[in-house]
PDB file of C-alpha atoms and ligand atoms in Angstrom:
ATOM      1  CA  MET A   1     155.520 -58.682 147.498  1.00 83.00           C
ATOM      2  CA  ASP A   2     159.232 -58.201 148.828  1.00 89.00           C
ATOM      3  CA  ILE A   3     161.683 -60.423 150.843  1.00 93.00           C
ATOM      4  CA  GLN A   4     160.748 -58.732 154.166  1.00 93.00           C
ATOM      5  CA  ALA A   5     157.169 -59.594 153.739  1.00 93.00           C
ATOM      6  CA  VAL A   6     158.051 -63.047 153.054  1.00 94.00           C
ATOM      7  CA  ASN A   7     159.868 -63.559 156.028  1.00 96.00           C
ATOM      8  CA  GLY A   8     157.397 -61.776 158.073  1.00 94.00           C
ATOM      9  CA  MET A   9     154.771 -64.665 157.287  1.00 95.00           C
ATOM     10  CA  SER A  10     153.426 -67.001 159.717  1.00 95.00           C
ATOM     11  CA  TYR A  11     154.190 -70.383 158.474  1.00 96.00           C
ATOM     12  CA  GLU A  12     150.300 -71.080 157.350  1.00 95.00           C
ATOM     13  CA  GLU A  13     150.515 -67.936 155.318  1.00 95.00           C
ATOM     14  CA  PHE A  14     154.045 -69.053 154.016  1.00 96.00           C
ATOM     15  CA  LEU A  15     152.544 -72.227 153.084  1.00 96.00           C
ATOM     16  CA  ASP A  16     149.485 -70.867 151.700  1.00 95.00           C
ATOM     17  CA  VAL A  17     151.180 -68.510 149.060  1.00 95.00           C
ATOM     18  CA  PHE A  18     153.865 -71.083 148.368  1.00 96.00           C
ATOM     19  CA  GLY A  19     152.470 -74.148 148.711  1.00 96.00           C
ATOM     20  CA  ASN A  20     152.012 -75.392 144.885  1.00 97.00           C
ATOM     21  CA  ILE A  21     155.645 -73.547 143.884  1.00 97.00           C
ATOM     22  CA  ILE A  22     156.389 -77.408 143.037  1.00 98.00           C
ATOM     23  CA  GLU A  23     152.926 -78.772 141.736  1.00 98.00           C
ATOM     24  CA  LYS A  24     151.106 -80.602 144.412  1.00 97.00           C
ATOM     25  CA  CYS A  25     154.558 -81.093 146.690  1.00 98.00           C
ATOM     26  CA  PRO A  26     153.697 -78.619 149.410  1.00 97.00           C
ATOM     27  CA  LEU A  27     155.955 -80.450 151.555  1.00 98.00           C
ATOM     28  CA  ILE A  28     158.930 -78.953 149.990  1.00 98.00           C
ATOM     29  CA  THR A  29     157.480 -75.546 150.813  1.00 98.00           C
ATOM     30  CA  ALA A  30     157.114 -76.792 154.483  1.00 97.00           C
ATOM     31  CA  ALA A  31     160.881 -78.128 154.792  1.00 97.00           C
ATOM     32  CA  VAL A  32     162.415 -74.963 153.106  1.00 97.00           C
ATOM     33  CA  TRP A  33     160.709 -73.026 156.178  1.00 95.00           C
ATOM     34  CA  SER A  34     163.339 -73.952 158.133  1.00 94.00           C
ATOM     35  CA  ASN A  35     165.718 -71.781 156.254  1.00 96.00           C
ATOM     36  CA  ARG A  36     164.425 -68.466 156.915  1.00 95.00           C
ATOM     37  CA  PRO A  37     165.183 -65.828 156.993  1.00 97.00           C
ATOM     38  CA  PHE A  38     166.064 -65.946 153.426  1.00 97.00           C
ATOM     39  CA  SER A  39     168.176 -62.693 152.293  1.00 97.00           C
ATOM     40  CA  SER A  40     166.360 -62.528 149.008  1.00 96.00           C
ATOM     41  CA  ILE A  41     163.422 -64.256 146.813  1.00 96.00           C
ATOM     42  CA  ASN A  42     166.208 -66.219 144.881  1.00 96.00           C
ATOM     43  CA  GLU A  43     167.945 -67.473 147.861  1.00 97.00           C
ATOM     44  CA  MET A  44     164.553 -69.166 148.676  1.00 97.00           C
ATOM     45  CA  GLU A  45     164.317 -70.682 145.389  1.00 98.00           C
ATOM     46  CA  LYS A  46     167.591 -71.797 146.229  1.00 98.00           C
ATOM     47  CA  CYS A  47     166.960 -73.888 149.035  1.00 98.00           C
ATOM     48  CA  VAL A  48     163.845 -75.214 147.238  1.00 98.00           C
ATOM     49  CA  TYR A  49     166.557 -76.264 144.623  1.00 98.00           C
ATOM     50  CA  GLU A  50     168.870 -77.671 146.977  1.00 98.00           C
ATOM     51  CA  PHE A  51     166.306 -79.537 148.807  1.00 98.00           C
ATOM     52  CA  ILE A  52     165.241 -81.339 145.453  1.00 98.00           C
ATOM     53  CA  ASP A  53     168.687 -81.992 144.280  1.00 98.00           C
ATOM     54  CA  SER A  54     169.188 -83.637 148.091  1.00 98.00           C
ATOM     55  CA  LEU A  55     166.562 -86.308 147.365  1.00 98.00           C
ATOM     56  CA  PRO A  56     167.368 -90.051 145.988  1.00 98.00           C
ATOM     57  CA  SER A  57     165.745 -90.411 142.538  1.00 98.00           C
ATOM     58  CA  SER A  58     162.862 -92.053 144.232  1.00 98.00           C
ATOM     59  CA  GLY A  59     162.121 -88.604 145.581  1.00 98.00           C
ATOM     60  CA  LYS A  60     162.757 -86.784 142.105  1.00 98.00           C
ATOM     61  CA  GLU A  61     160.417 -89.121 140.348  1.00 98.00           C
ATOM     62  CA  GLY A  62     157.886 -88.778 142.830  1.00 98.00           C
ATOM     63  CA  ILE A  63     157.762 -84.919 142.397  1.00 98.00           C
ATOM     64  CA  LEU A  64     157.624 -85.539 138.540  1.00 98.00           C
ATOM     65  CA  ARG A  65     154.653 -87.722 139.191  1.00 98.00           C
ATOM     66  CA  CYS A  66     152.741 -85.259 140.967  1.00 97.00           C
ATOM     67  CA  HIS A  67     152.841 -83.014 137.769  1.00 98.00           C
ATOM     68  CA  PRO A  68     149.421 -83.780 135.798  1.00 97.00           C
ATOM     69  CA  ASP A  69     149.946 -84.803 131.705  1.00 96.00           C
ATOM     70  CA  LEU A  70     149.944 -82.036 129.373  1.00 96.00           C
ATOM     71  CA  ALA A  71     146.565 -82.072 127.358  1.00 92.00           C
ATOM     72  CA  GLY A  72     145.616 -84.768 129.949  1.00 91.00           C
ATOM     73  CA  ARG A  73     142.326 -86.060 132.022  1.00 89.00           C
ATOM     74  CA  GLU A  74     142.462 -83.284 134.320  1.00 89.00           C
ATOM     75  CA  LEU A  75     142.673 -80.552 131.700  1.00 88.00           C
ATOM     76  CA  THR A  76     139.807 -81.543 129.815  1.00 85.00           C
ATOM     77  CA  SER A  77     137.901 -82.131 133.062  1.00 90.00           C
ATOM     78  CA  GLY A  78     138.604 -78.953 134.486  1.00 88.00           C
ATOM     79  CA  SER A  79     140.365 -80.488 137.443  1.00 89.00           C
ATOM     80  CA  LEU A  80     143.832 -78.609 137.262  1.00 93.00           C
ATOM     81  CA  THR A  81     145.558 -76.520 139.972  1.00 94.00           C
ATOM     82  CA  ILE A  82     145.233 -72.890 138.887  1.00 94.00           C
ATOM     83  CA  GLU A  83     148.979 -72.560 138.341  1.00 95.00           C
ATOM     84  CA  SER A  84     148.921 -75.711 136.105  1.00 96.00           C
ATOM     85  CA  GLN A  85     145.934 -74.657 134.126  1.00 95.00           C
ATOM     86  CA  GLN A  86     147.289 -71.106 133.129  1.00 95.00           C
ATOM     87  CA  GLU A  87     150.569 -72.761 131.732  1.00 97.00           C
ATOM     88  CA  GLN A  88     148.926 -75.211 129.894  1.00 96.00           C
ATOM     89  CA  ARG A  89     146.463 -72.607 128.496  1.00 95.00           C
ATOM     90  CA  GLN A  90     149.412 -70.253 127.765  1.00 96.00           C
ATOM     91  CA  ALA A  91     151.136 -72.892 125.483  1.00 96.00           C
ATOM     92  CA  GLY A  92     148.048 -73.513 123.776  1.00 95.00           C
ATOM     93  CA  LEU A  93     147.032 -76.708 124.958  1.00 95.00           C
ATOM     94  CA  THR A  94     143.113 -75.875 125.596  1.00 93.00           C
ATOM     95  CA  THR A  95     142.959 -75.034 121.986  1.00 93.00           C
ATOM     96  CA  LEU A  96     144.262 -78.357 120.228  1.00 94.00           C
ATOM     97  CA  THR A  97     142.886 -80.062 117.212  1.00 95.00           C
ATOM     98  CA  SER A  98     141.842 -83.521 117.879  1.00 94.00           C
ATOM     99  CA  GLY A  99     144.578 -84.730 115.935  1.00 96.00           C
ATOM    100  CA  GLU A 100     147.084 -82.761 118.350  1.00 95.00           C
ATOM    101  CA  ARG A 101     145.227 -84.028 121.024  1.00 94.00           C
ATOM    102  CA  GLU A 102     145.756 -87.780 120.224  1.00 95.00           C
ATOM    103  CA  THR A 103     149.018 -87.168 119.283  1.00 96.00           C
ATOM    104  CA  LEU A 104     149.859 -85.811 123.092  1.00 96.00           C
ATOM    105  CA  VAL A 105     147.814 -88.609 124.515  1.00 95.00           C
ATOM    106  CA  ARG A 106     149.952 -91.143 122.512  1.00 97.00           C
ATOM    107  CA  LEU A 107     153.444 -89.369 123.246  1.00 97.00           C
ATOM    108  CA  ASN A 108     152.340 -89.234 126.941  1.00 97.00           C
ATOM    109  CA  SER A 109     151.743 -92.951 127.155  1.00 97.00           C
ATOM    110  CA  GLN A 110     154.734 -93.945 125.458  1.00 98.00           C
ATOM    111  CA  TYR A 111     156.735 -91.688 127.591  1.00 98.00           C
ATOM    112  CA  LYS A 112     155.166 -93.211 130.892  1.00 97.00           C
ATOM    113  CA  THR A 113     155.348 -96.893 129.497  1.00 98.00           C
ATOM    114  CA  LYS A 114     159.241 -96.278 128.886  1.00 98.00           C
ATOM    115  CA  PHE A 115     160.304 -94.280 131.986  1.00 98.00           C
ATOM    116  CA  GLY A 116     157.615 -94.808 134.587  1.00 97.00           C
ATOM    117  CA  PHE A 117     157.141 -91.111 135.133  1.00 98.00           C
ATOM    118  CA  PRO A 118     155.294 -88.331 133.724  1.00 97.00           C
ATOM    119  CA  PHE A 119     156.860 -86.179 130.523  1.00 98.00           C
ATOM    120  CA  VAL A 120     157.443 -82.805 132.352  1.00 98.00           C
ATOM    121  CA  ILE A 121     158.161 -79.341 130.914  1.00 98.00           C
ATOM    122  CA  CYS A 122     158.015 -75.920 131.700  1.00 98.00           C
ATOM    123  CA  ALA A 123     154.551 -75.319 129.448  1.00 97.00           C
ATOM    124  CA  LYS A 124     155.324 -71.577 129.699  1.00 97.00           C
ATOM    125  CA  MET A 125     158.471 -71.776 128.149  1.00 97.00           C
ATOM    126  CA  SER A 126     157.161 -73.505 125.214  1.00 96.00           C
ATOM    127  CA  ASP A 127     154.310 -73.941 123.136  1.00 96.00           C
ATOM    128  CA  LYS A 128     152.288 -76.919 121.824  1.00 95.00           C
ATOM    129  CA  TYR A 129     154.314 -77.545 118.593  1.00 96.00           C
ATOM    130  CA  LYS A 130     157.961 -77.265 120.394  1.00 97.00           C
ATOM    131  CA  ILE A 131     156.302 -79.713 123.135  1.00 97.00           C
ATOM    132  CA  MET A 132     155.573 -82.512 120.662  1.00 97.00           C
ATOM    133  CA  GLU A 133     158.893 -81.920 119.397  1.00 98.00           C
ATOM    134  CA  GLU A 134     160.805 -82.054 122.604  1.00 98.00           C
ATOM    135  CA  MET A 135     158.462 -85.054 123.416  1.00 98.00           C
ATOM    136  CA  ARG A 136     159.590 -87.080 120.491  1.00 98.00           C
ATOM    137  CA  SER A 137     163.147 -86.049 121.316  1.00 98.00           C
ATOM    138  CA  ARG A 138     163.242 -86.687 124.645  1.00 98.00           C
ATOM    139  CA  LEU A 139     161.548 -90.323 124.452  1.00 98.00           C
ATOM    140  CA  GLN A 140     164.954 -91.386 123.025  1.00 98.00           C
ATOM    141  CA  ASN A 141     166.751 -90.491 126.028  1.00 98.00           C
ATOM    142  CA  ASP A 142     167.928 -93.007 128.854  1.00 97.00           C
ATOM    143  CA  PRO A 143     166.132 -92.918 132.264  1.00 97.00           C
ATOM    144  CA  LEU A 144     168.794 -91.010 134.052  1.00 97.00           C
ATOM    145  CA  GLN A 145     168.902 -87.867 131.524  1.00 97.00           C
ATOM    146  CA  GLU A 146     165.395 -87.712 131.960  1.00 98.00           C
ATOM    147  CA  LEU A 147     165.169 -87.886 135.613  1.00 98.00           C
ATOM    148  CA  LEU A 148     167.605 -85.029 135.418  1.00 98.00           C
ATOM    149  CA  LYS A 149     166.016 -83.258 132.667  1.00 98.00           C
ATOM    150  CA  GLY A 150     162.526 -83.525 134.001  1.00 98.00           C
ATOM    151  CA  THR A 151     163.530 -81.870 137.295  1.00 98.00           C
ATOM    152  CA  GLU A 152     165.242 -79.050 135.766  1.00 98.00           C
ATOM    153  CA  GLU A 153     161.932 -78.653 134.277  1.00 98.00           C
ATOM    154  CA  VAL A 154     160.319 -78.449 137.612  1.00 98.00           C
ATOM    155  CA  LYS A 155     162.780 -76.031 138.563  1.00 98.00           C
ATOM    156  CA  LYS A 156     161.691 -73.665 135.592  1.00 98.00           C
ATOM    157  CA  ILE A 157     158.003 -74.059 136.554  1.00 98.00           C
ATOM    158  CA  CYS A 158     158.637 -73.208 140.108  1.00 98.00           C
ATOM    159  CA  HIS A 159     160.900 -69.881 139.190  1.00 98.00           C
ATOM    160  CA  LEU A 160     157.896 -68.606 136.869  1.00 97.00           C
ATOM    161  CA  ARG A 161     155.365 -69.545 139.470  1.00 97.00           C
ATOM    162  CA  VAL A 162     157.427 -67.730 142.354  1.00 96.00           C
ATOM    163  CA  GLN A 163     157.810 -64.612 140.184  1.00 95.00           C
ATOM    164  CA  GLU A 164     154.207 -64.384 139.578  1.00 94.00           C
ATOM    165  CA  LEU A 165     153.084 -64.980 143.093  1.00 93.00           C
ATOM    166  CA  SER A 166     156.158 -61.820 144.150  1.00 89.00           C
ATOM    167  CA  LYS A 167     154.536 -59.749 141.608  1.00 88.00           C
ATOM    168  CA  GLY A 168     150.777 -60.746 142.978  1.00 82.00           C
ATOM    169  CA  VAL A 169     149.734 -61.593 139.369  1.00 77.00           C
ATOM    170  CA  LEU A 170     149.032 -65.397 140.780  1.00 75.00           C
ATOM    171  CA  LEU A 171     146.467 -66.376 143.132  1.00 78.00           C
ATOM    172  CA  PRO A 172     147.843 -69.449 144.456  1.00 82.00           C
ATOM    173  CA  THR A 173     146.227 -73.001 144.690  1.00 83.00           C
ATOM    174  CA  LYS A 174     145.730 -73.740 148.512  1.00 81.00           C
ATOM    175  CA  LEU A 175     146.541 -77.388 148.916  1.00 80.00           C
TER     176      LEU A 175
HETATM  177  C1  2AL B   1     153.474 -79.164 133.491  1.00 77.68           C
HETATM  178  C2  2AL B   1     152.430 -78.235 133.973  1.00 77.68           C
HETATM  179  O1  2AL B   1     150.906 -78.838 134.649  1.00 77.68           O
HETATM  180  N1  2AL B   1     152.536 -77.141 133.913  1.00 77.68           N
HETATM  181  C3  2AL B   1     153.792 -76.972 133.370  1.00 77.68           C
HETATM  182  O2  2AL B   1     154.398 -75.857 132.903  1.00 77.68           O
HETATM  183  N2  2AL B   1     154.196 -78.272 133.026  1.00 77.68           N
HETATM  184  N3  2AL B   1     152.986 -80.535 133.482  1.00 77.68           N
HETATM  185  C4  2AL B   1     153.759 -81.334 132.796  1.00 77.68           C
HETATM  186  N4  2AL B   1     153.615 -82.403 132.761  1.00 77.68           N
HETATM  187  O3  2AL B   1     154.936 -80.815 132.194  1.00 77.68           O
END
């Protein structure tokens, strides 16, 4: 899919294809529609990132809260979005030992208690060992550092989703 194809999409098609590039935040896709025509896929992504950066802290926290826990209840119950399921599987989170799952659940819970939003990391750029290490390390940060770090991870997740969509590899979740 090239940028001409993207610019030629109706609003509904654009939302169907790109509505979940930020997990469960189709409003962001709907907002960047106003910036069409895009000169490139990169420029479209840039519009998404600028929109996110323009949000107050409460908006950025809201985006983080739309992300499911890693190895959480939704993974176990099979209710993750297609994108999230693939990402968590690729990071090895579907084949955890019971001890590893308990550790992740405990660290997730400590993180949420401290910061009030979930731990977010680009799972495809990581693996289960690095994720646990990062959780332990990021638990030491202060809330503002984590808000910024989590937001940067959301952008990495978005970048990989857009790449896969434009290659036609990913069948998007329609929200
Ligand atoms: C996720 C997710 O669902 N996919 C990903 O890369 N990271 N969630 C999270 N809490 O980090």
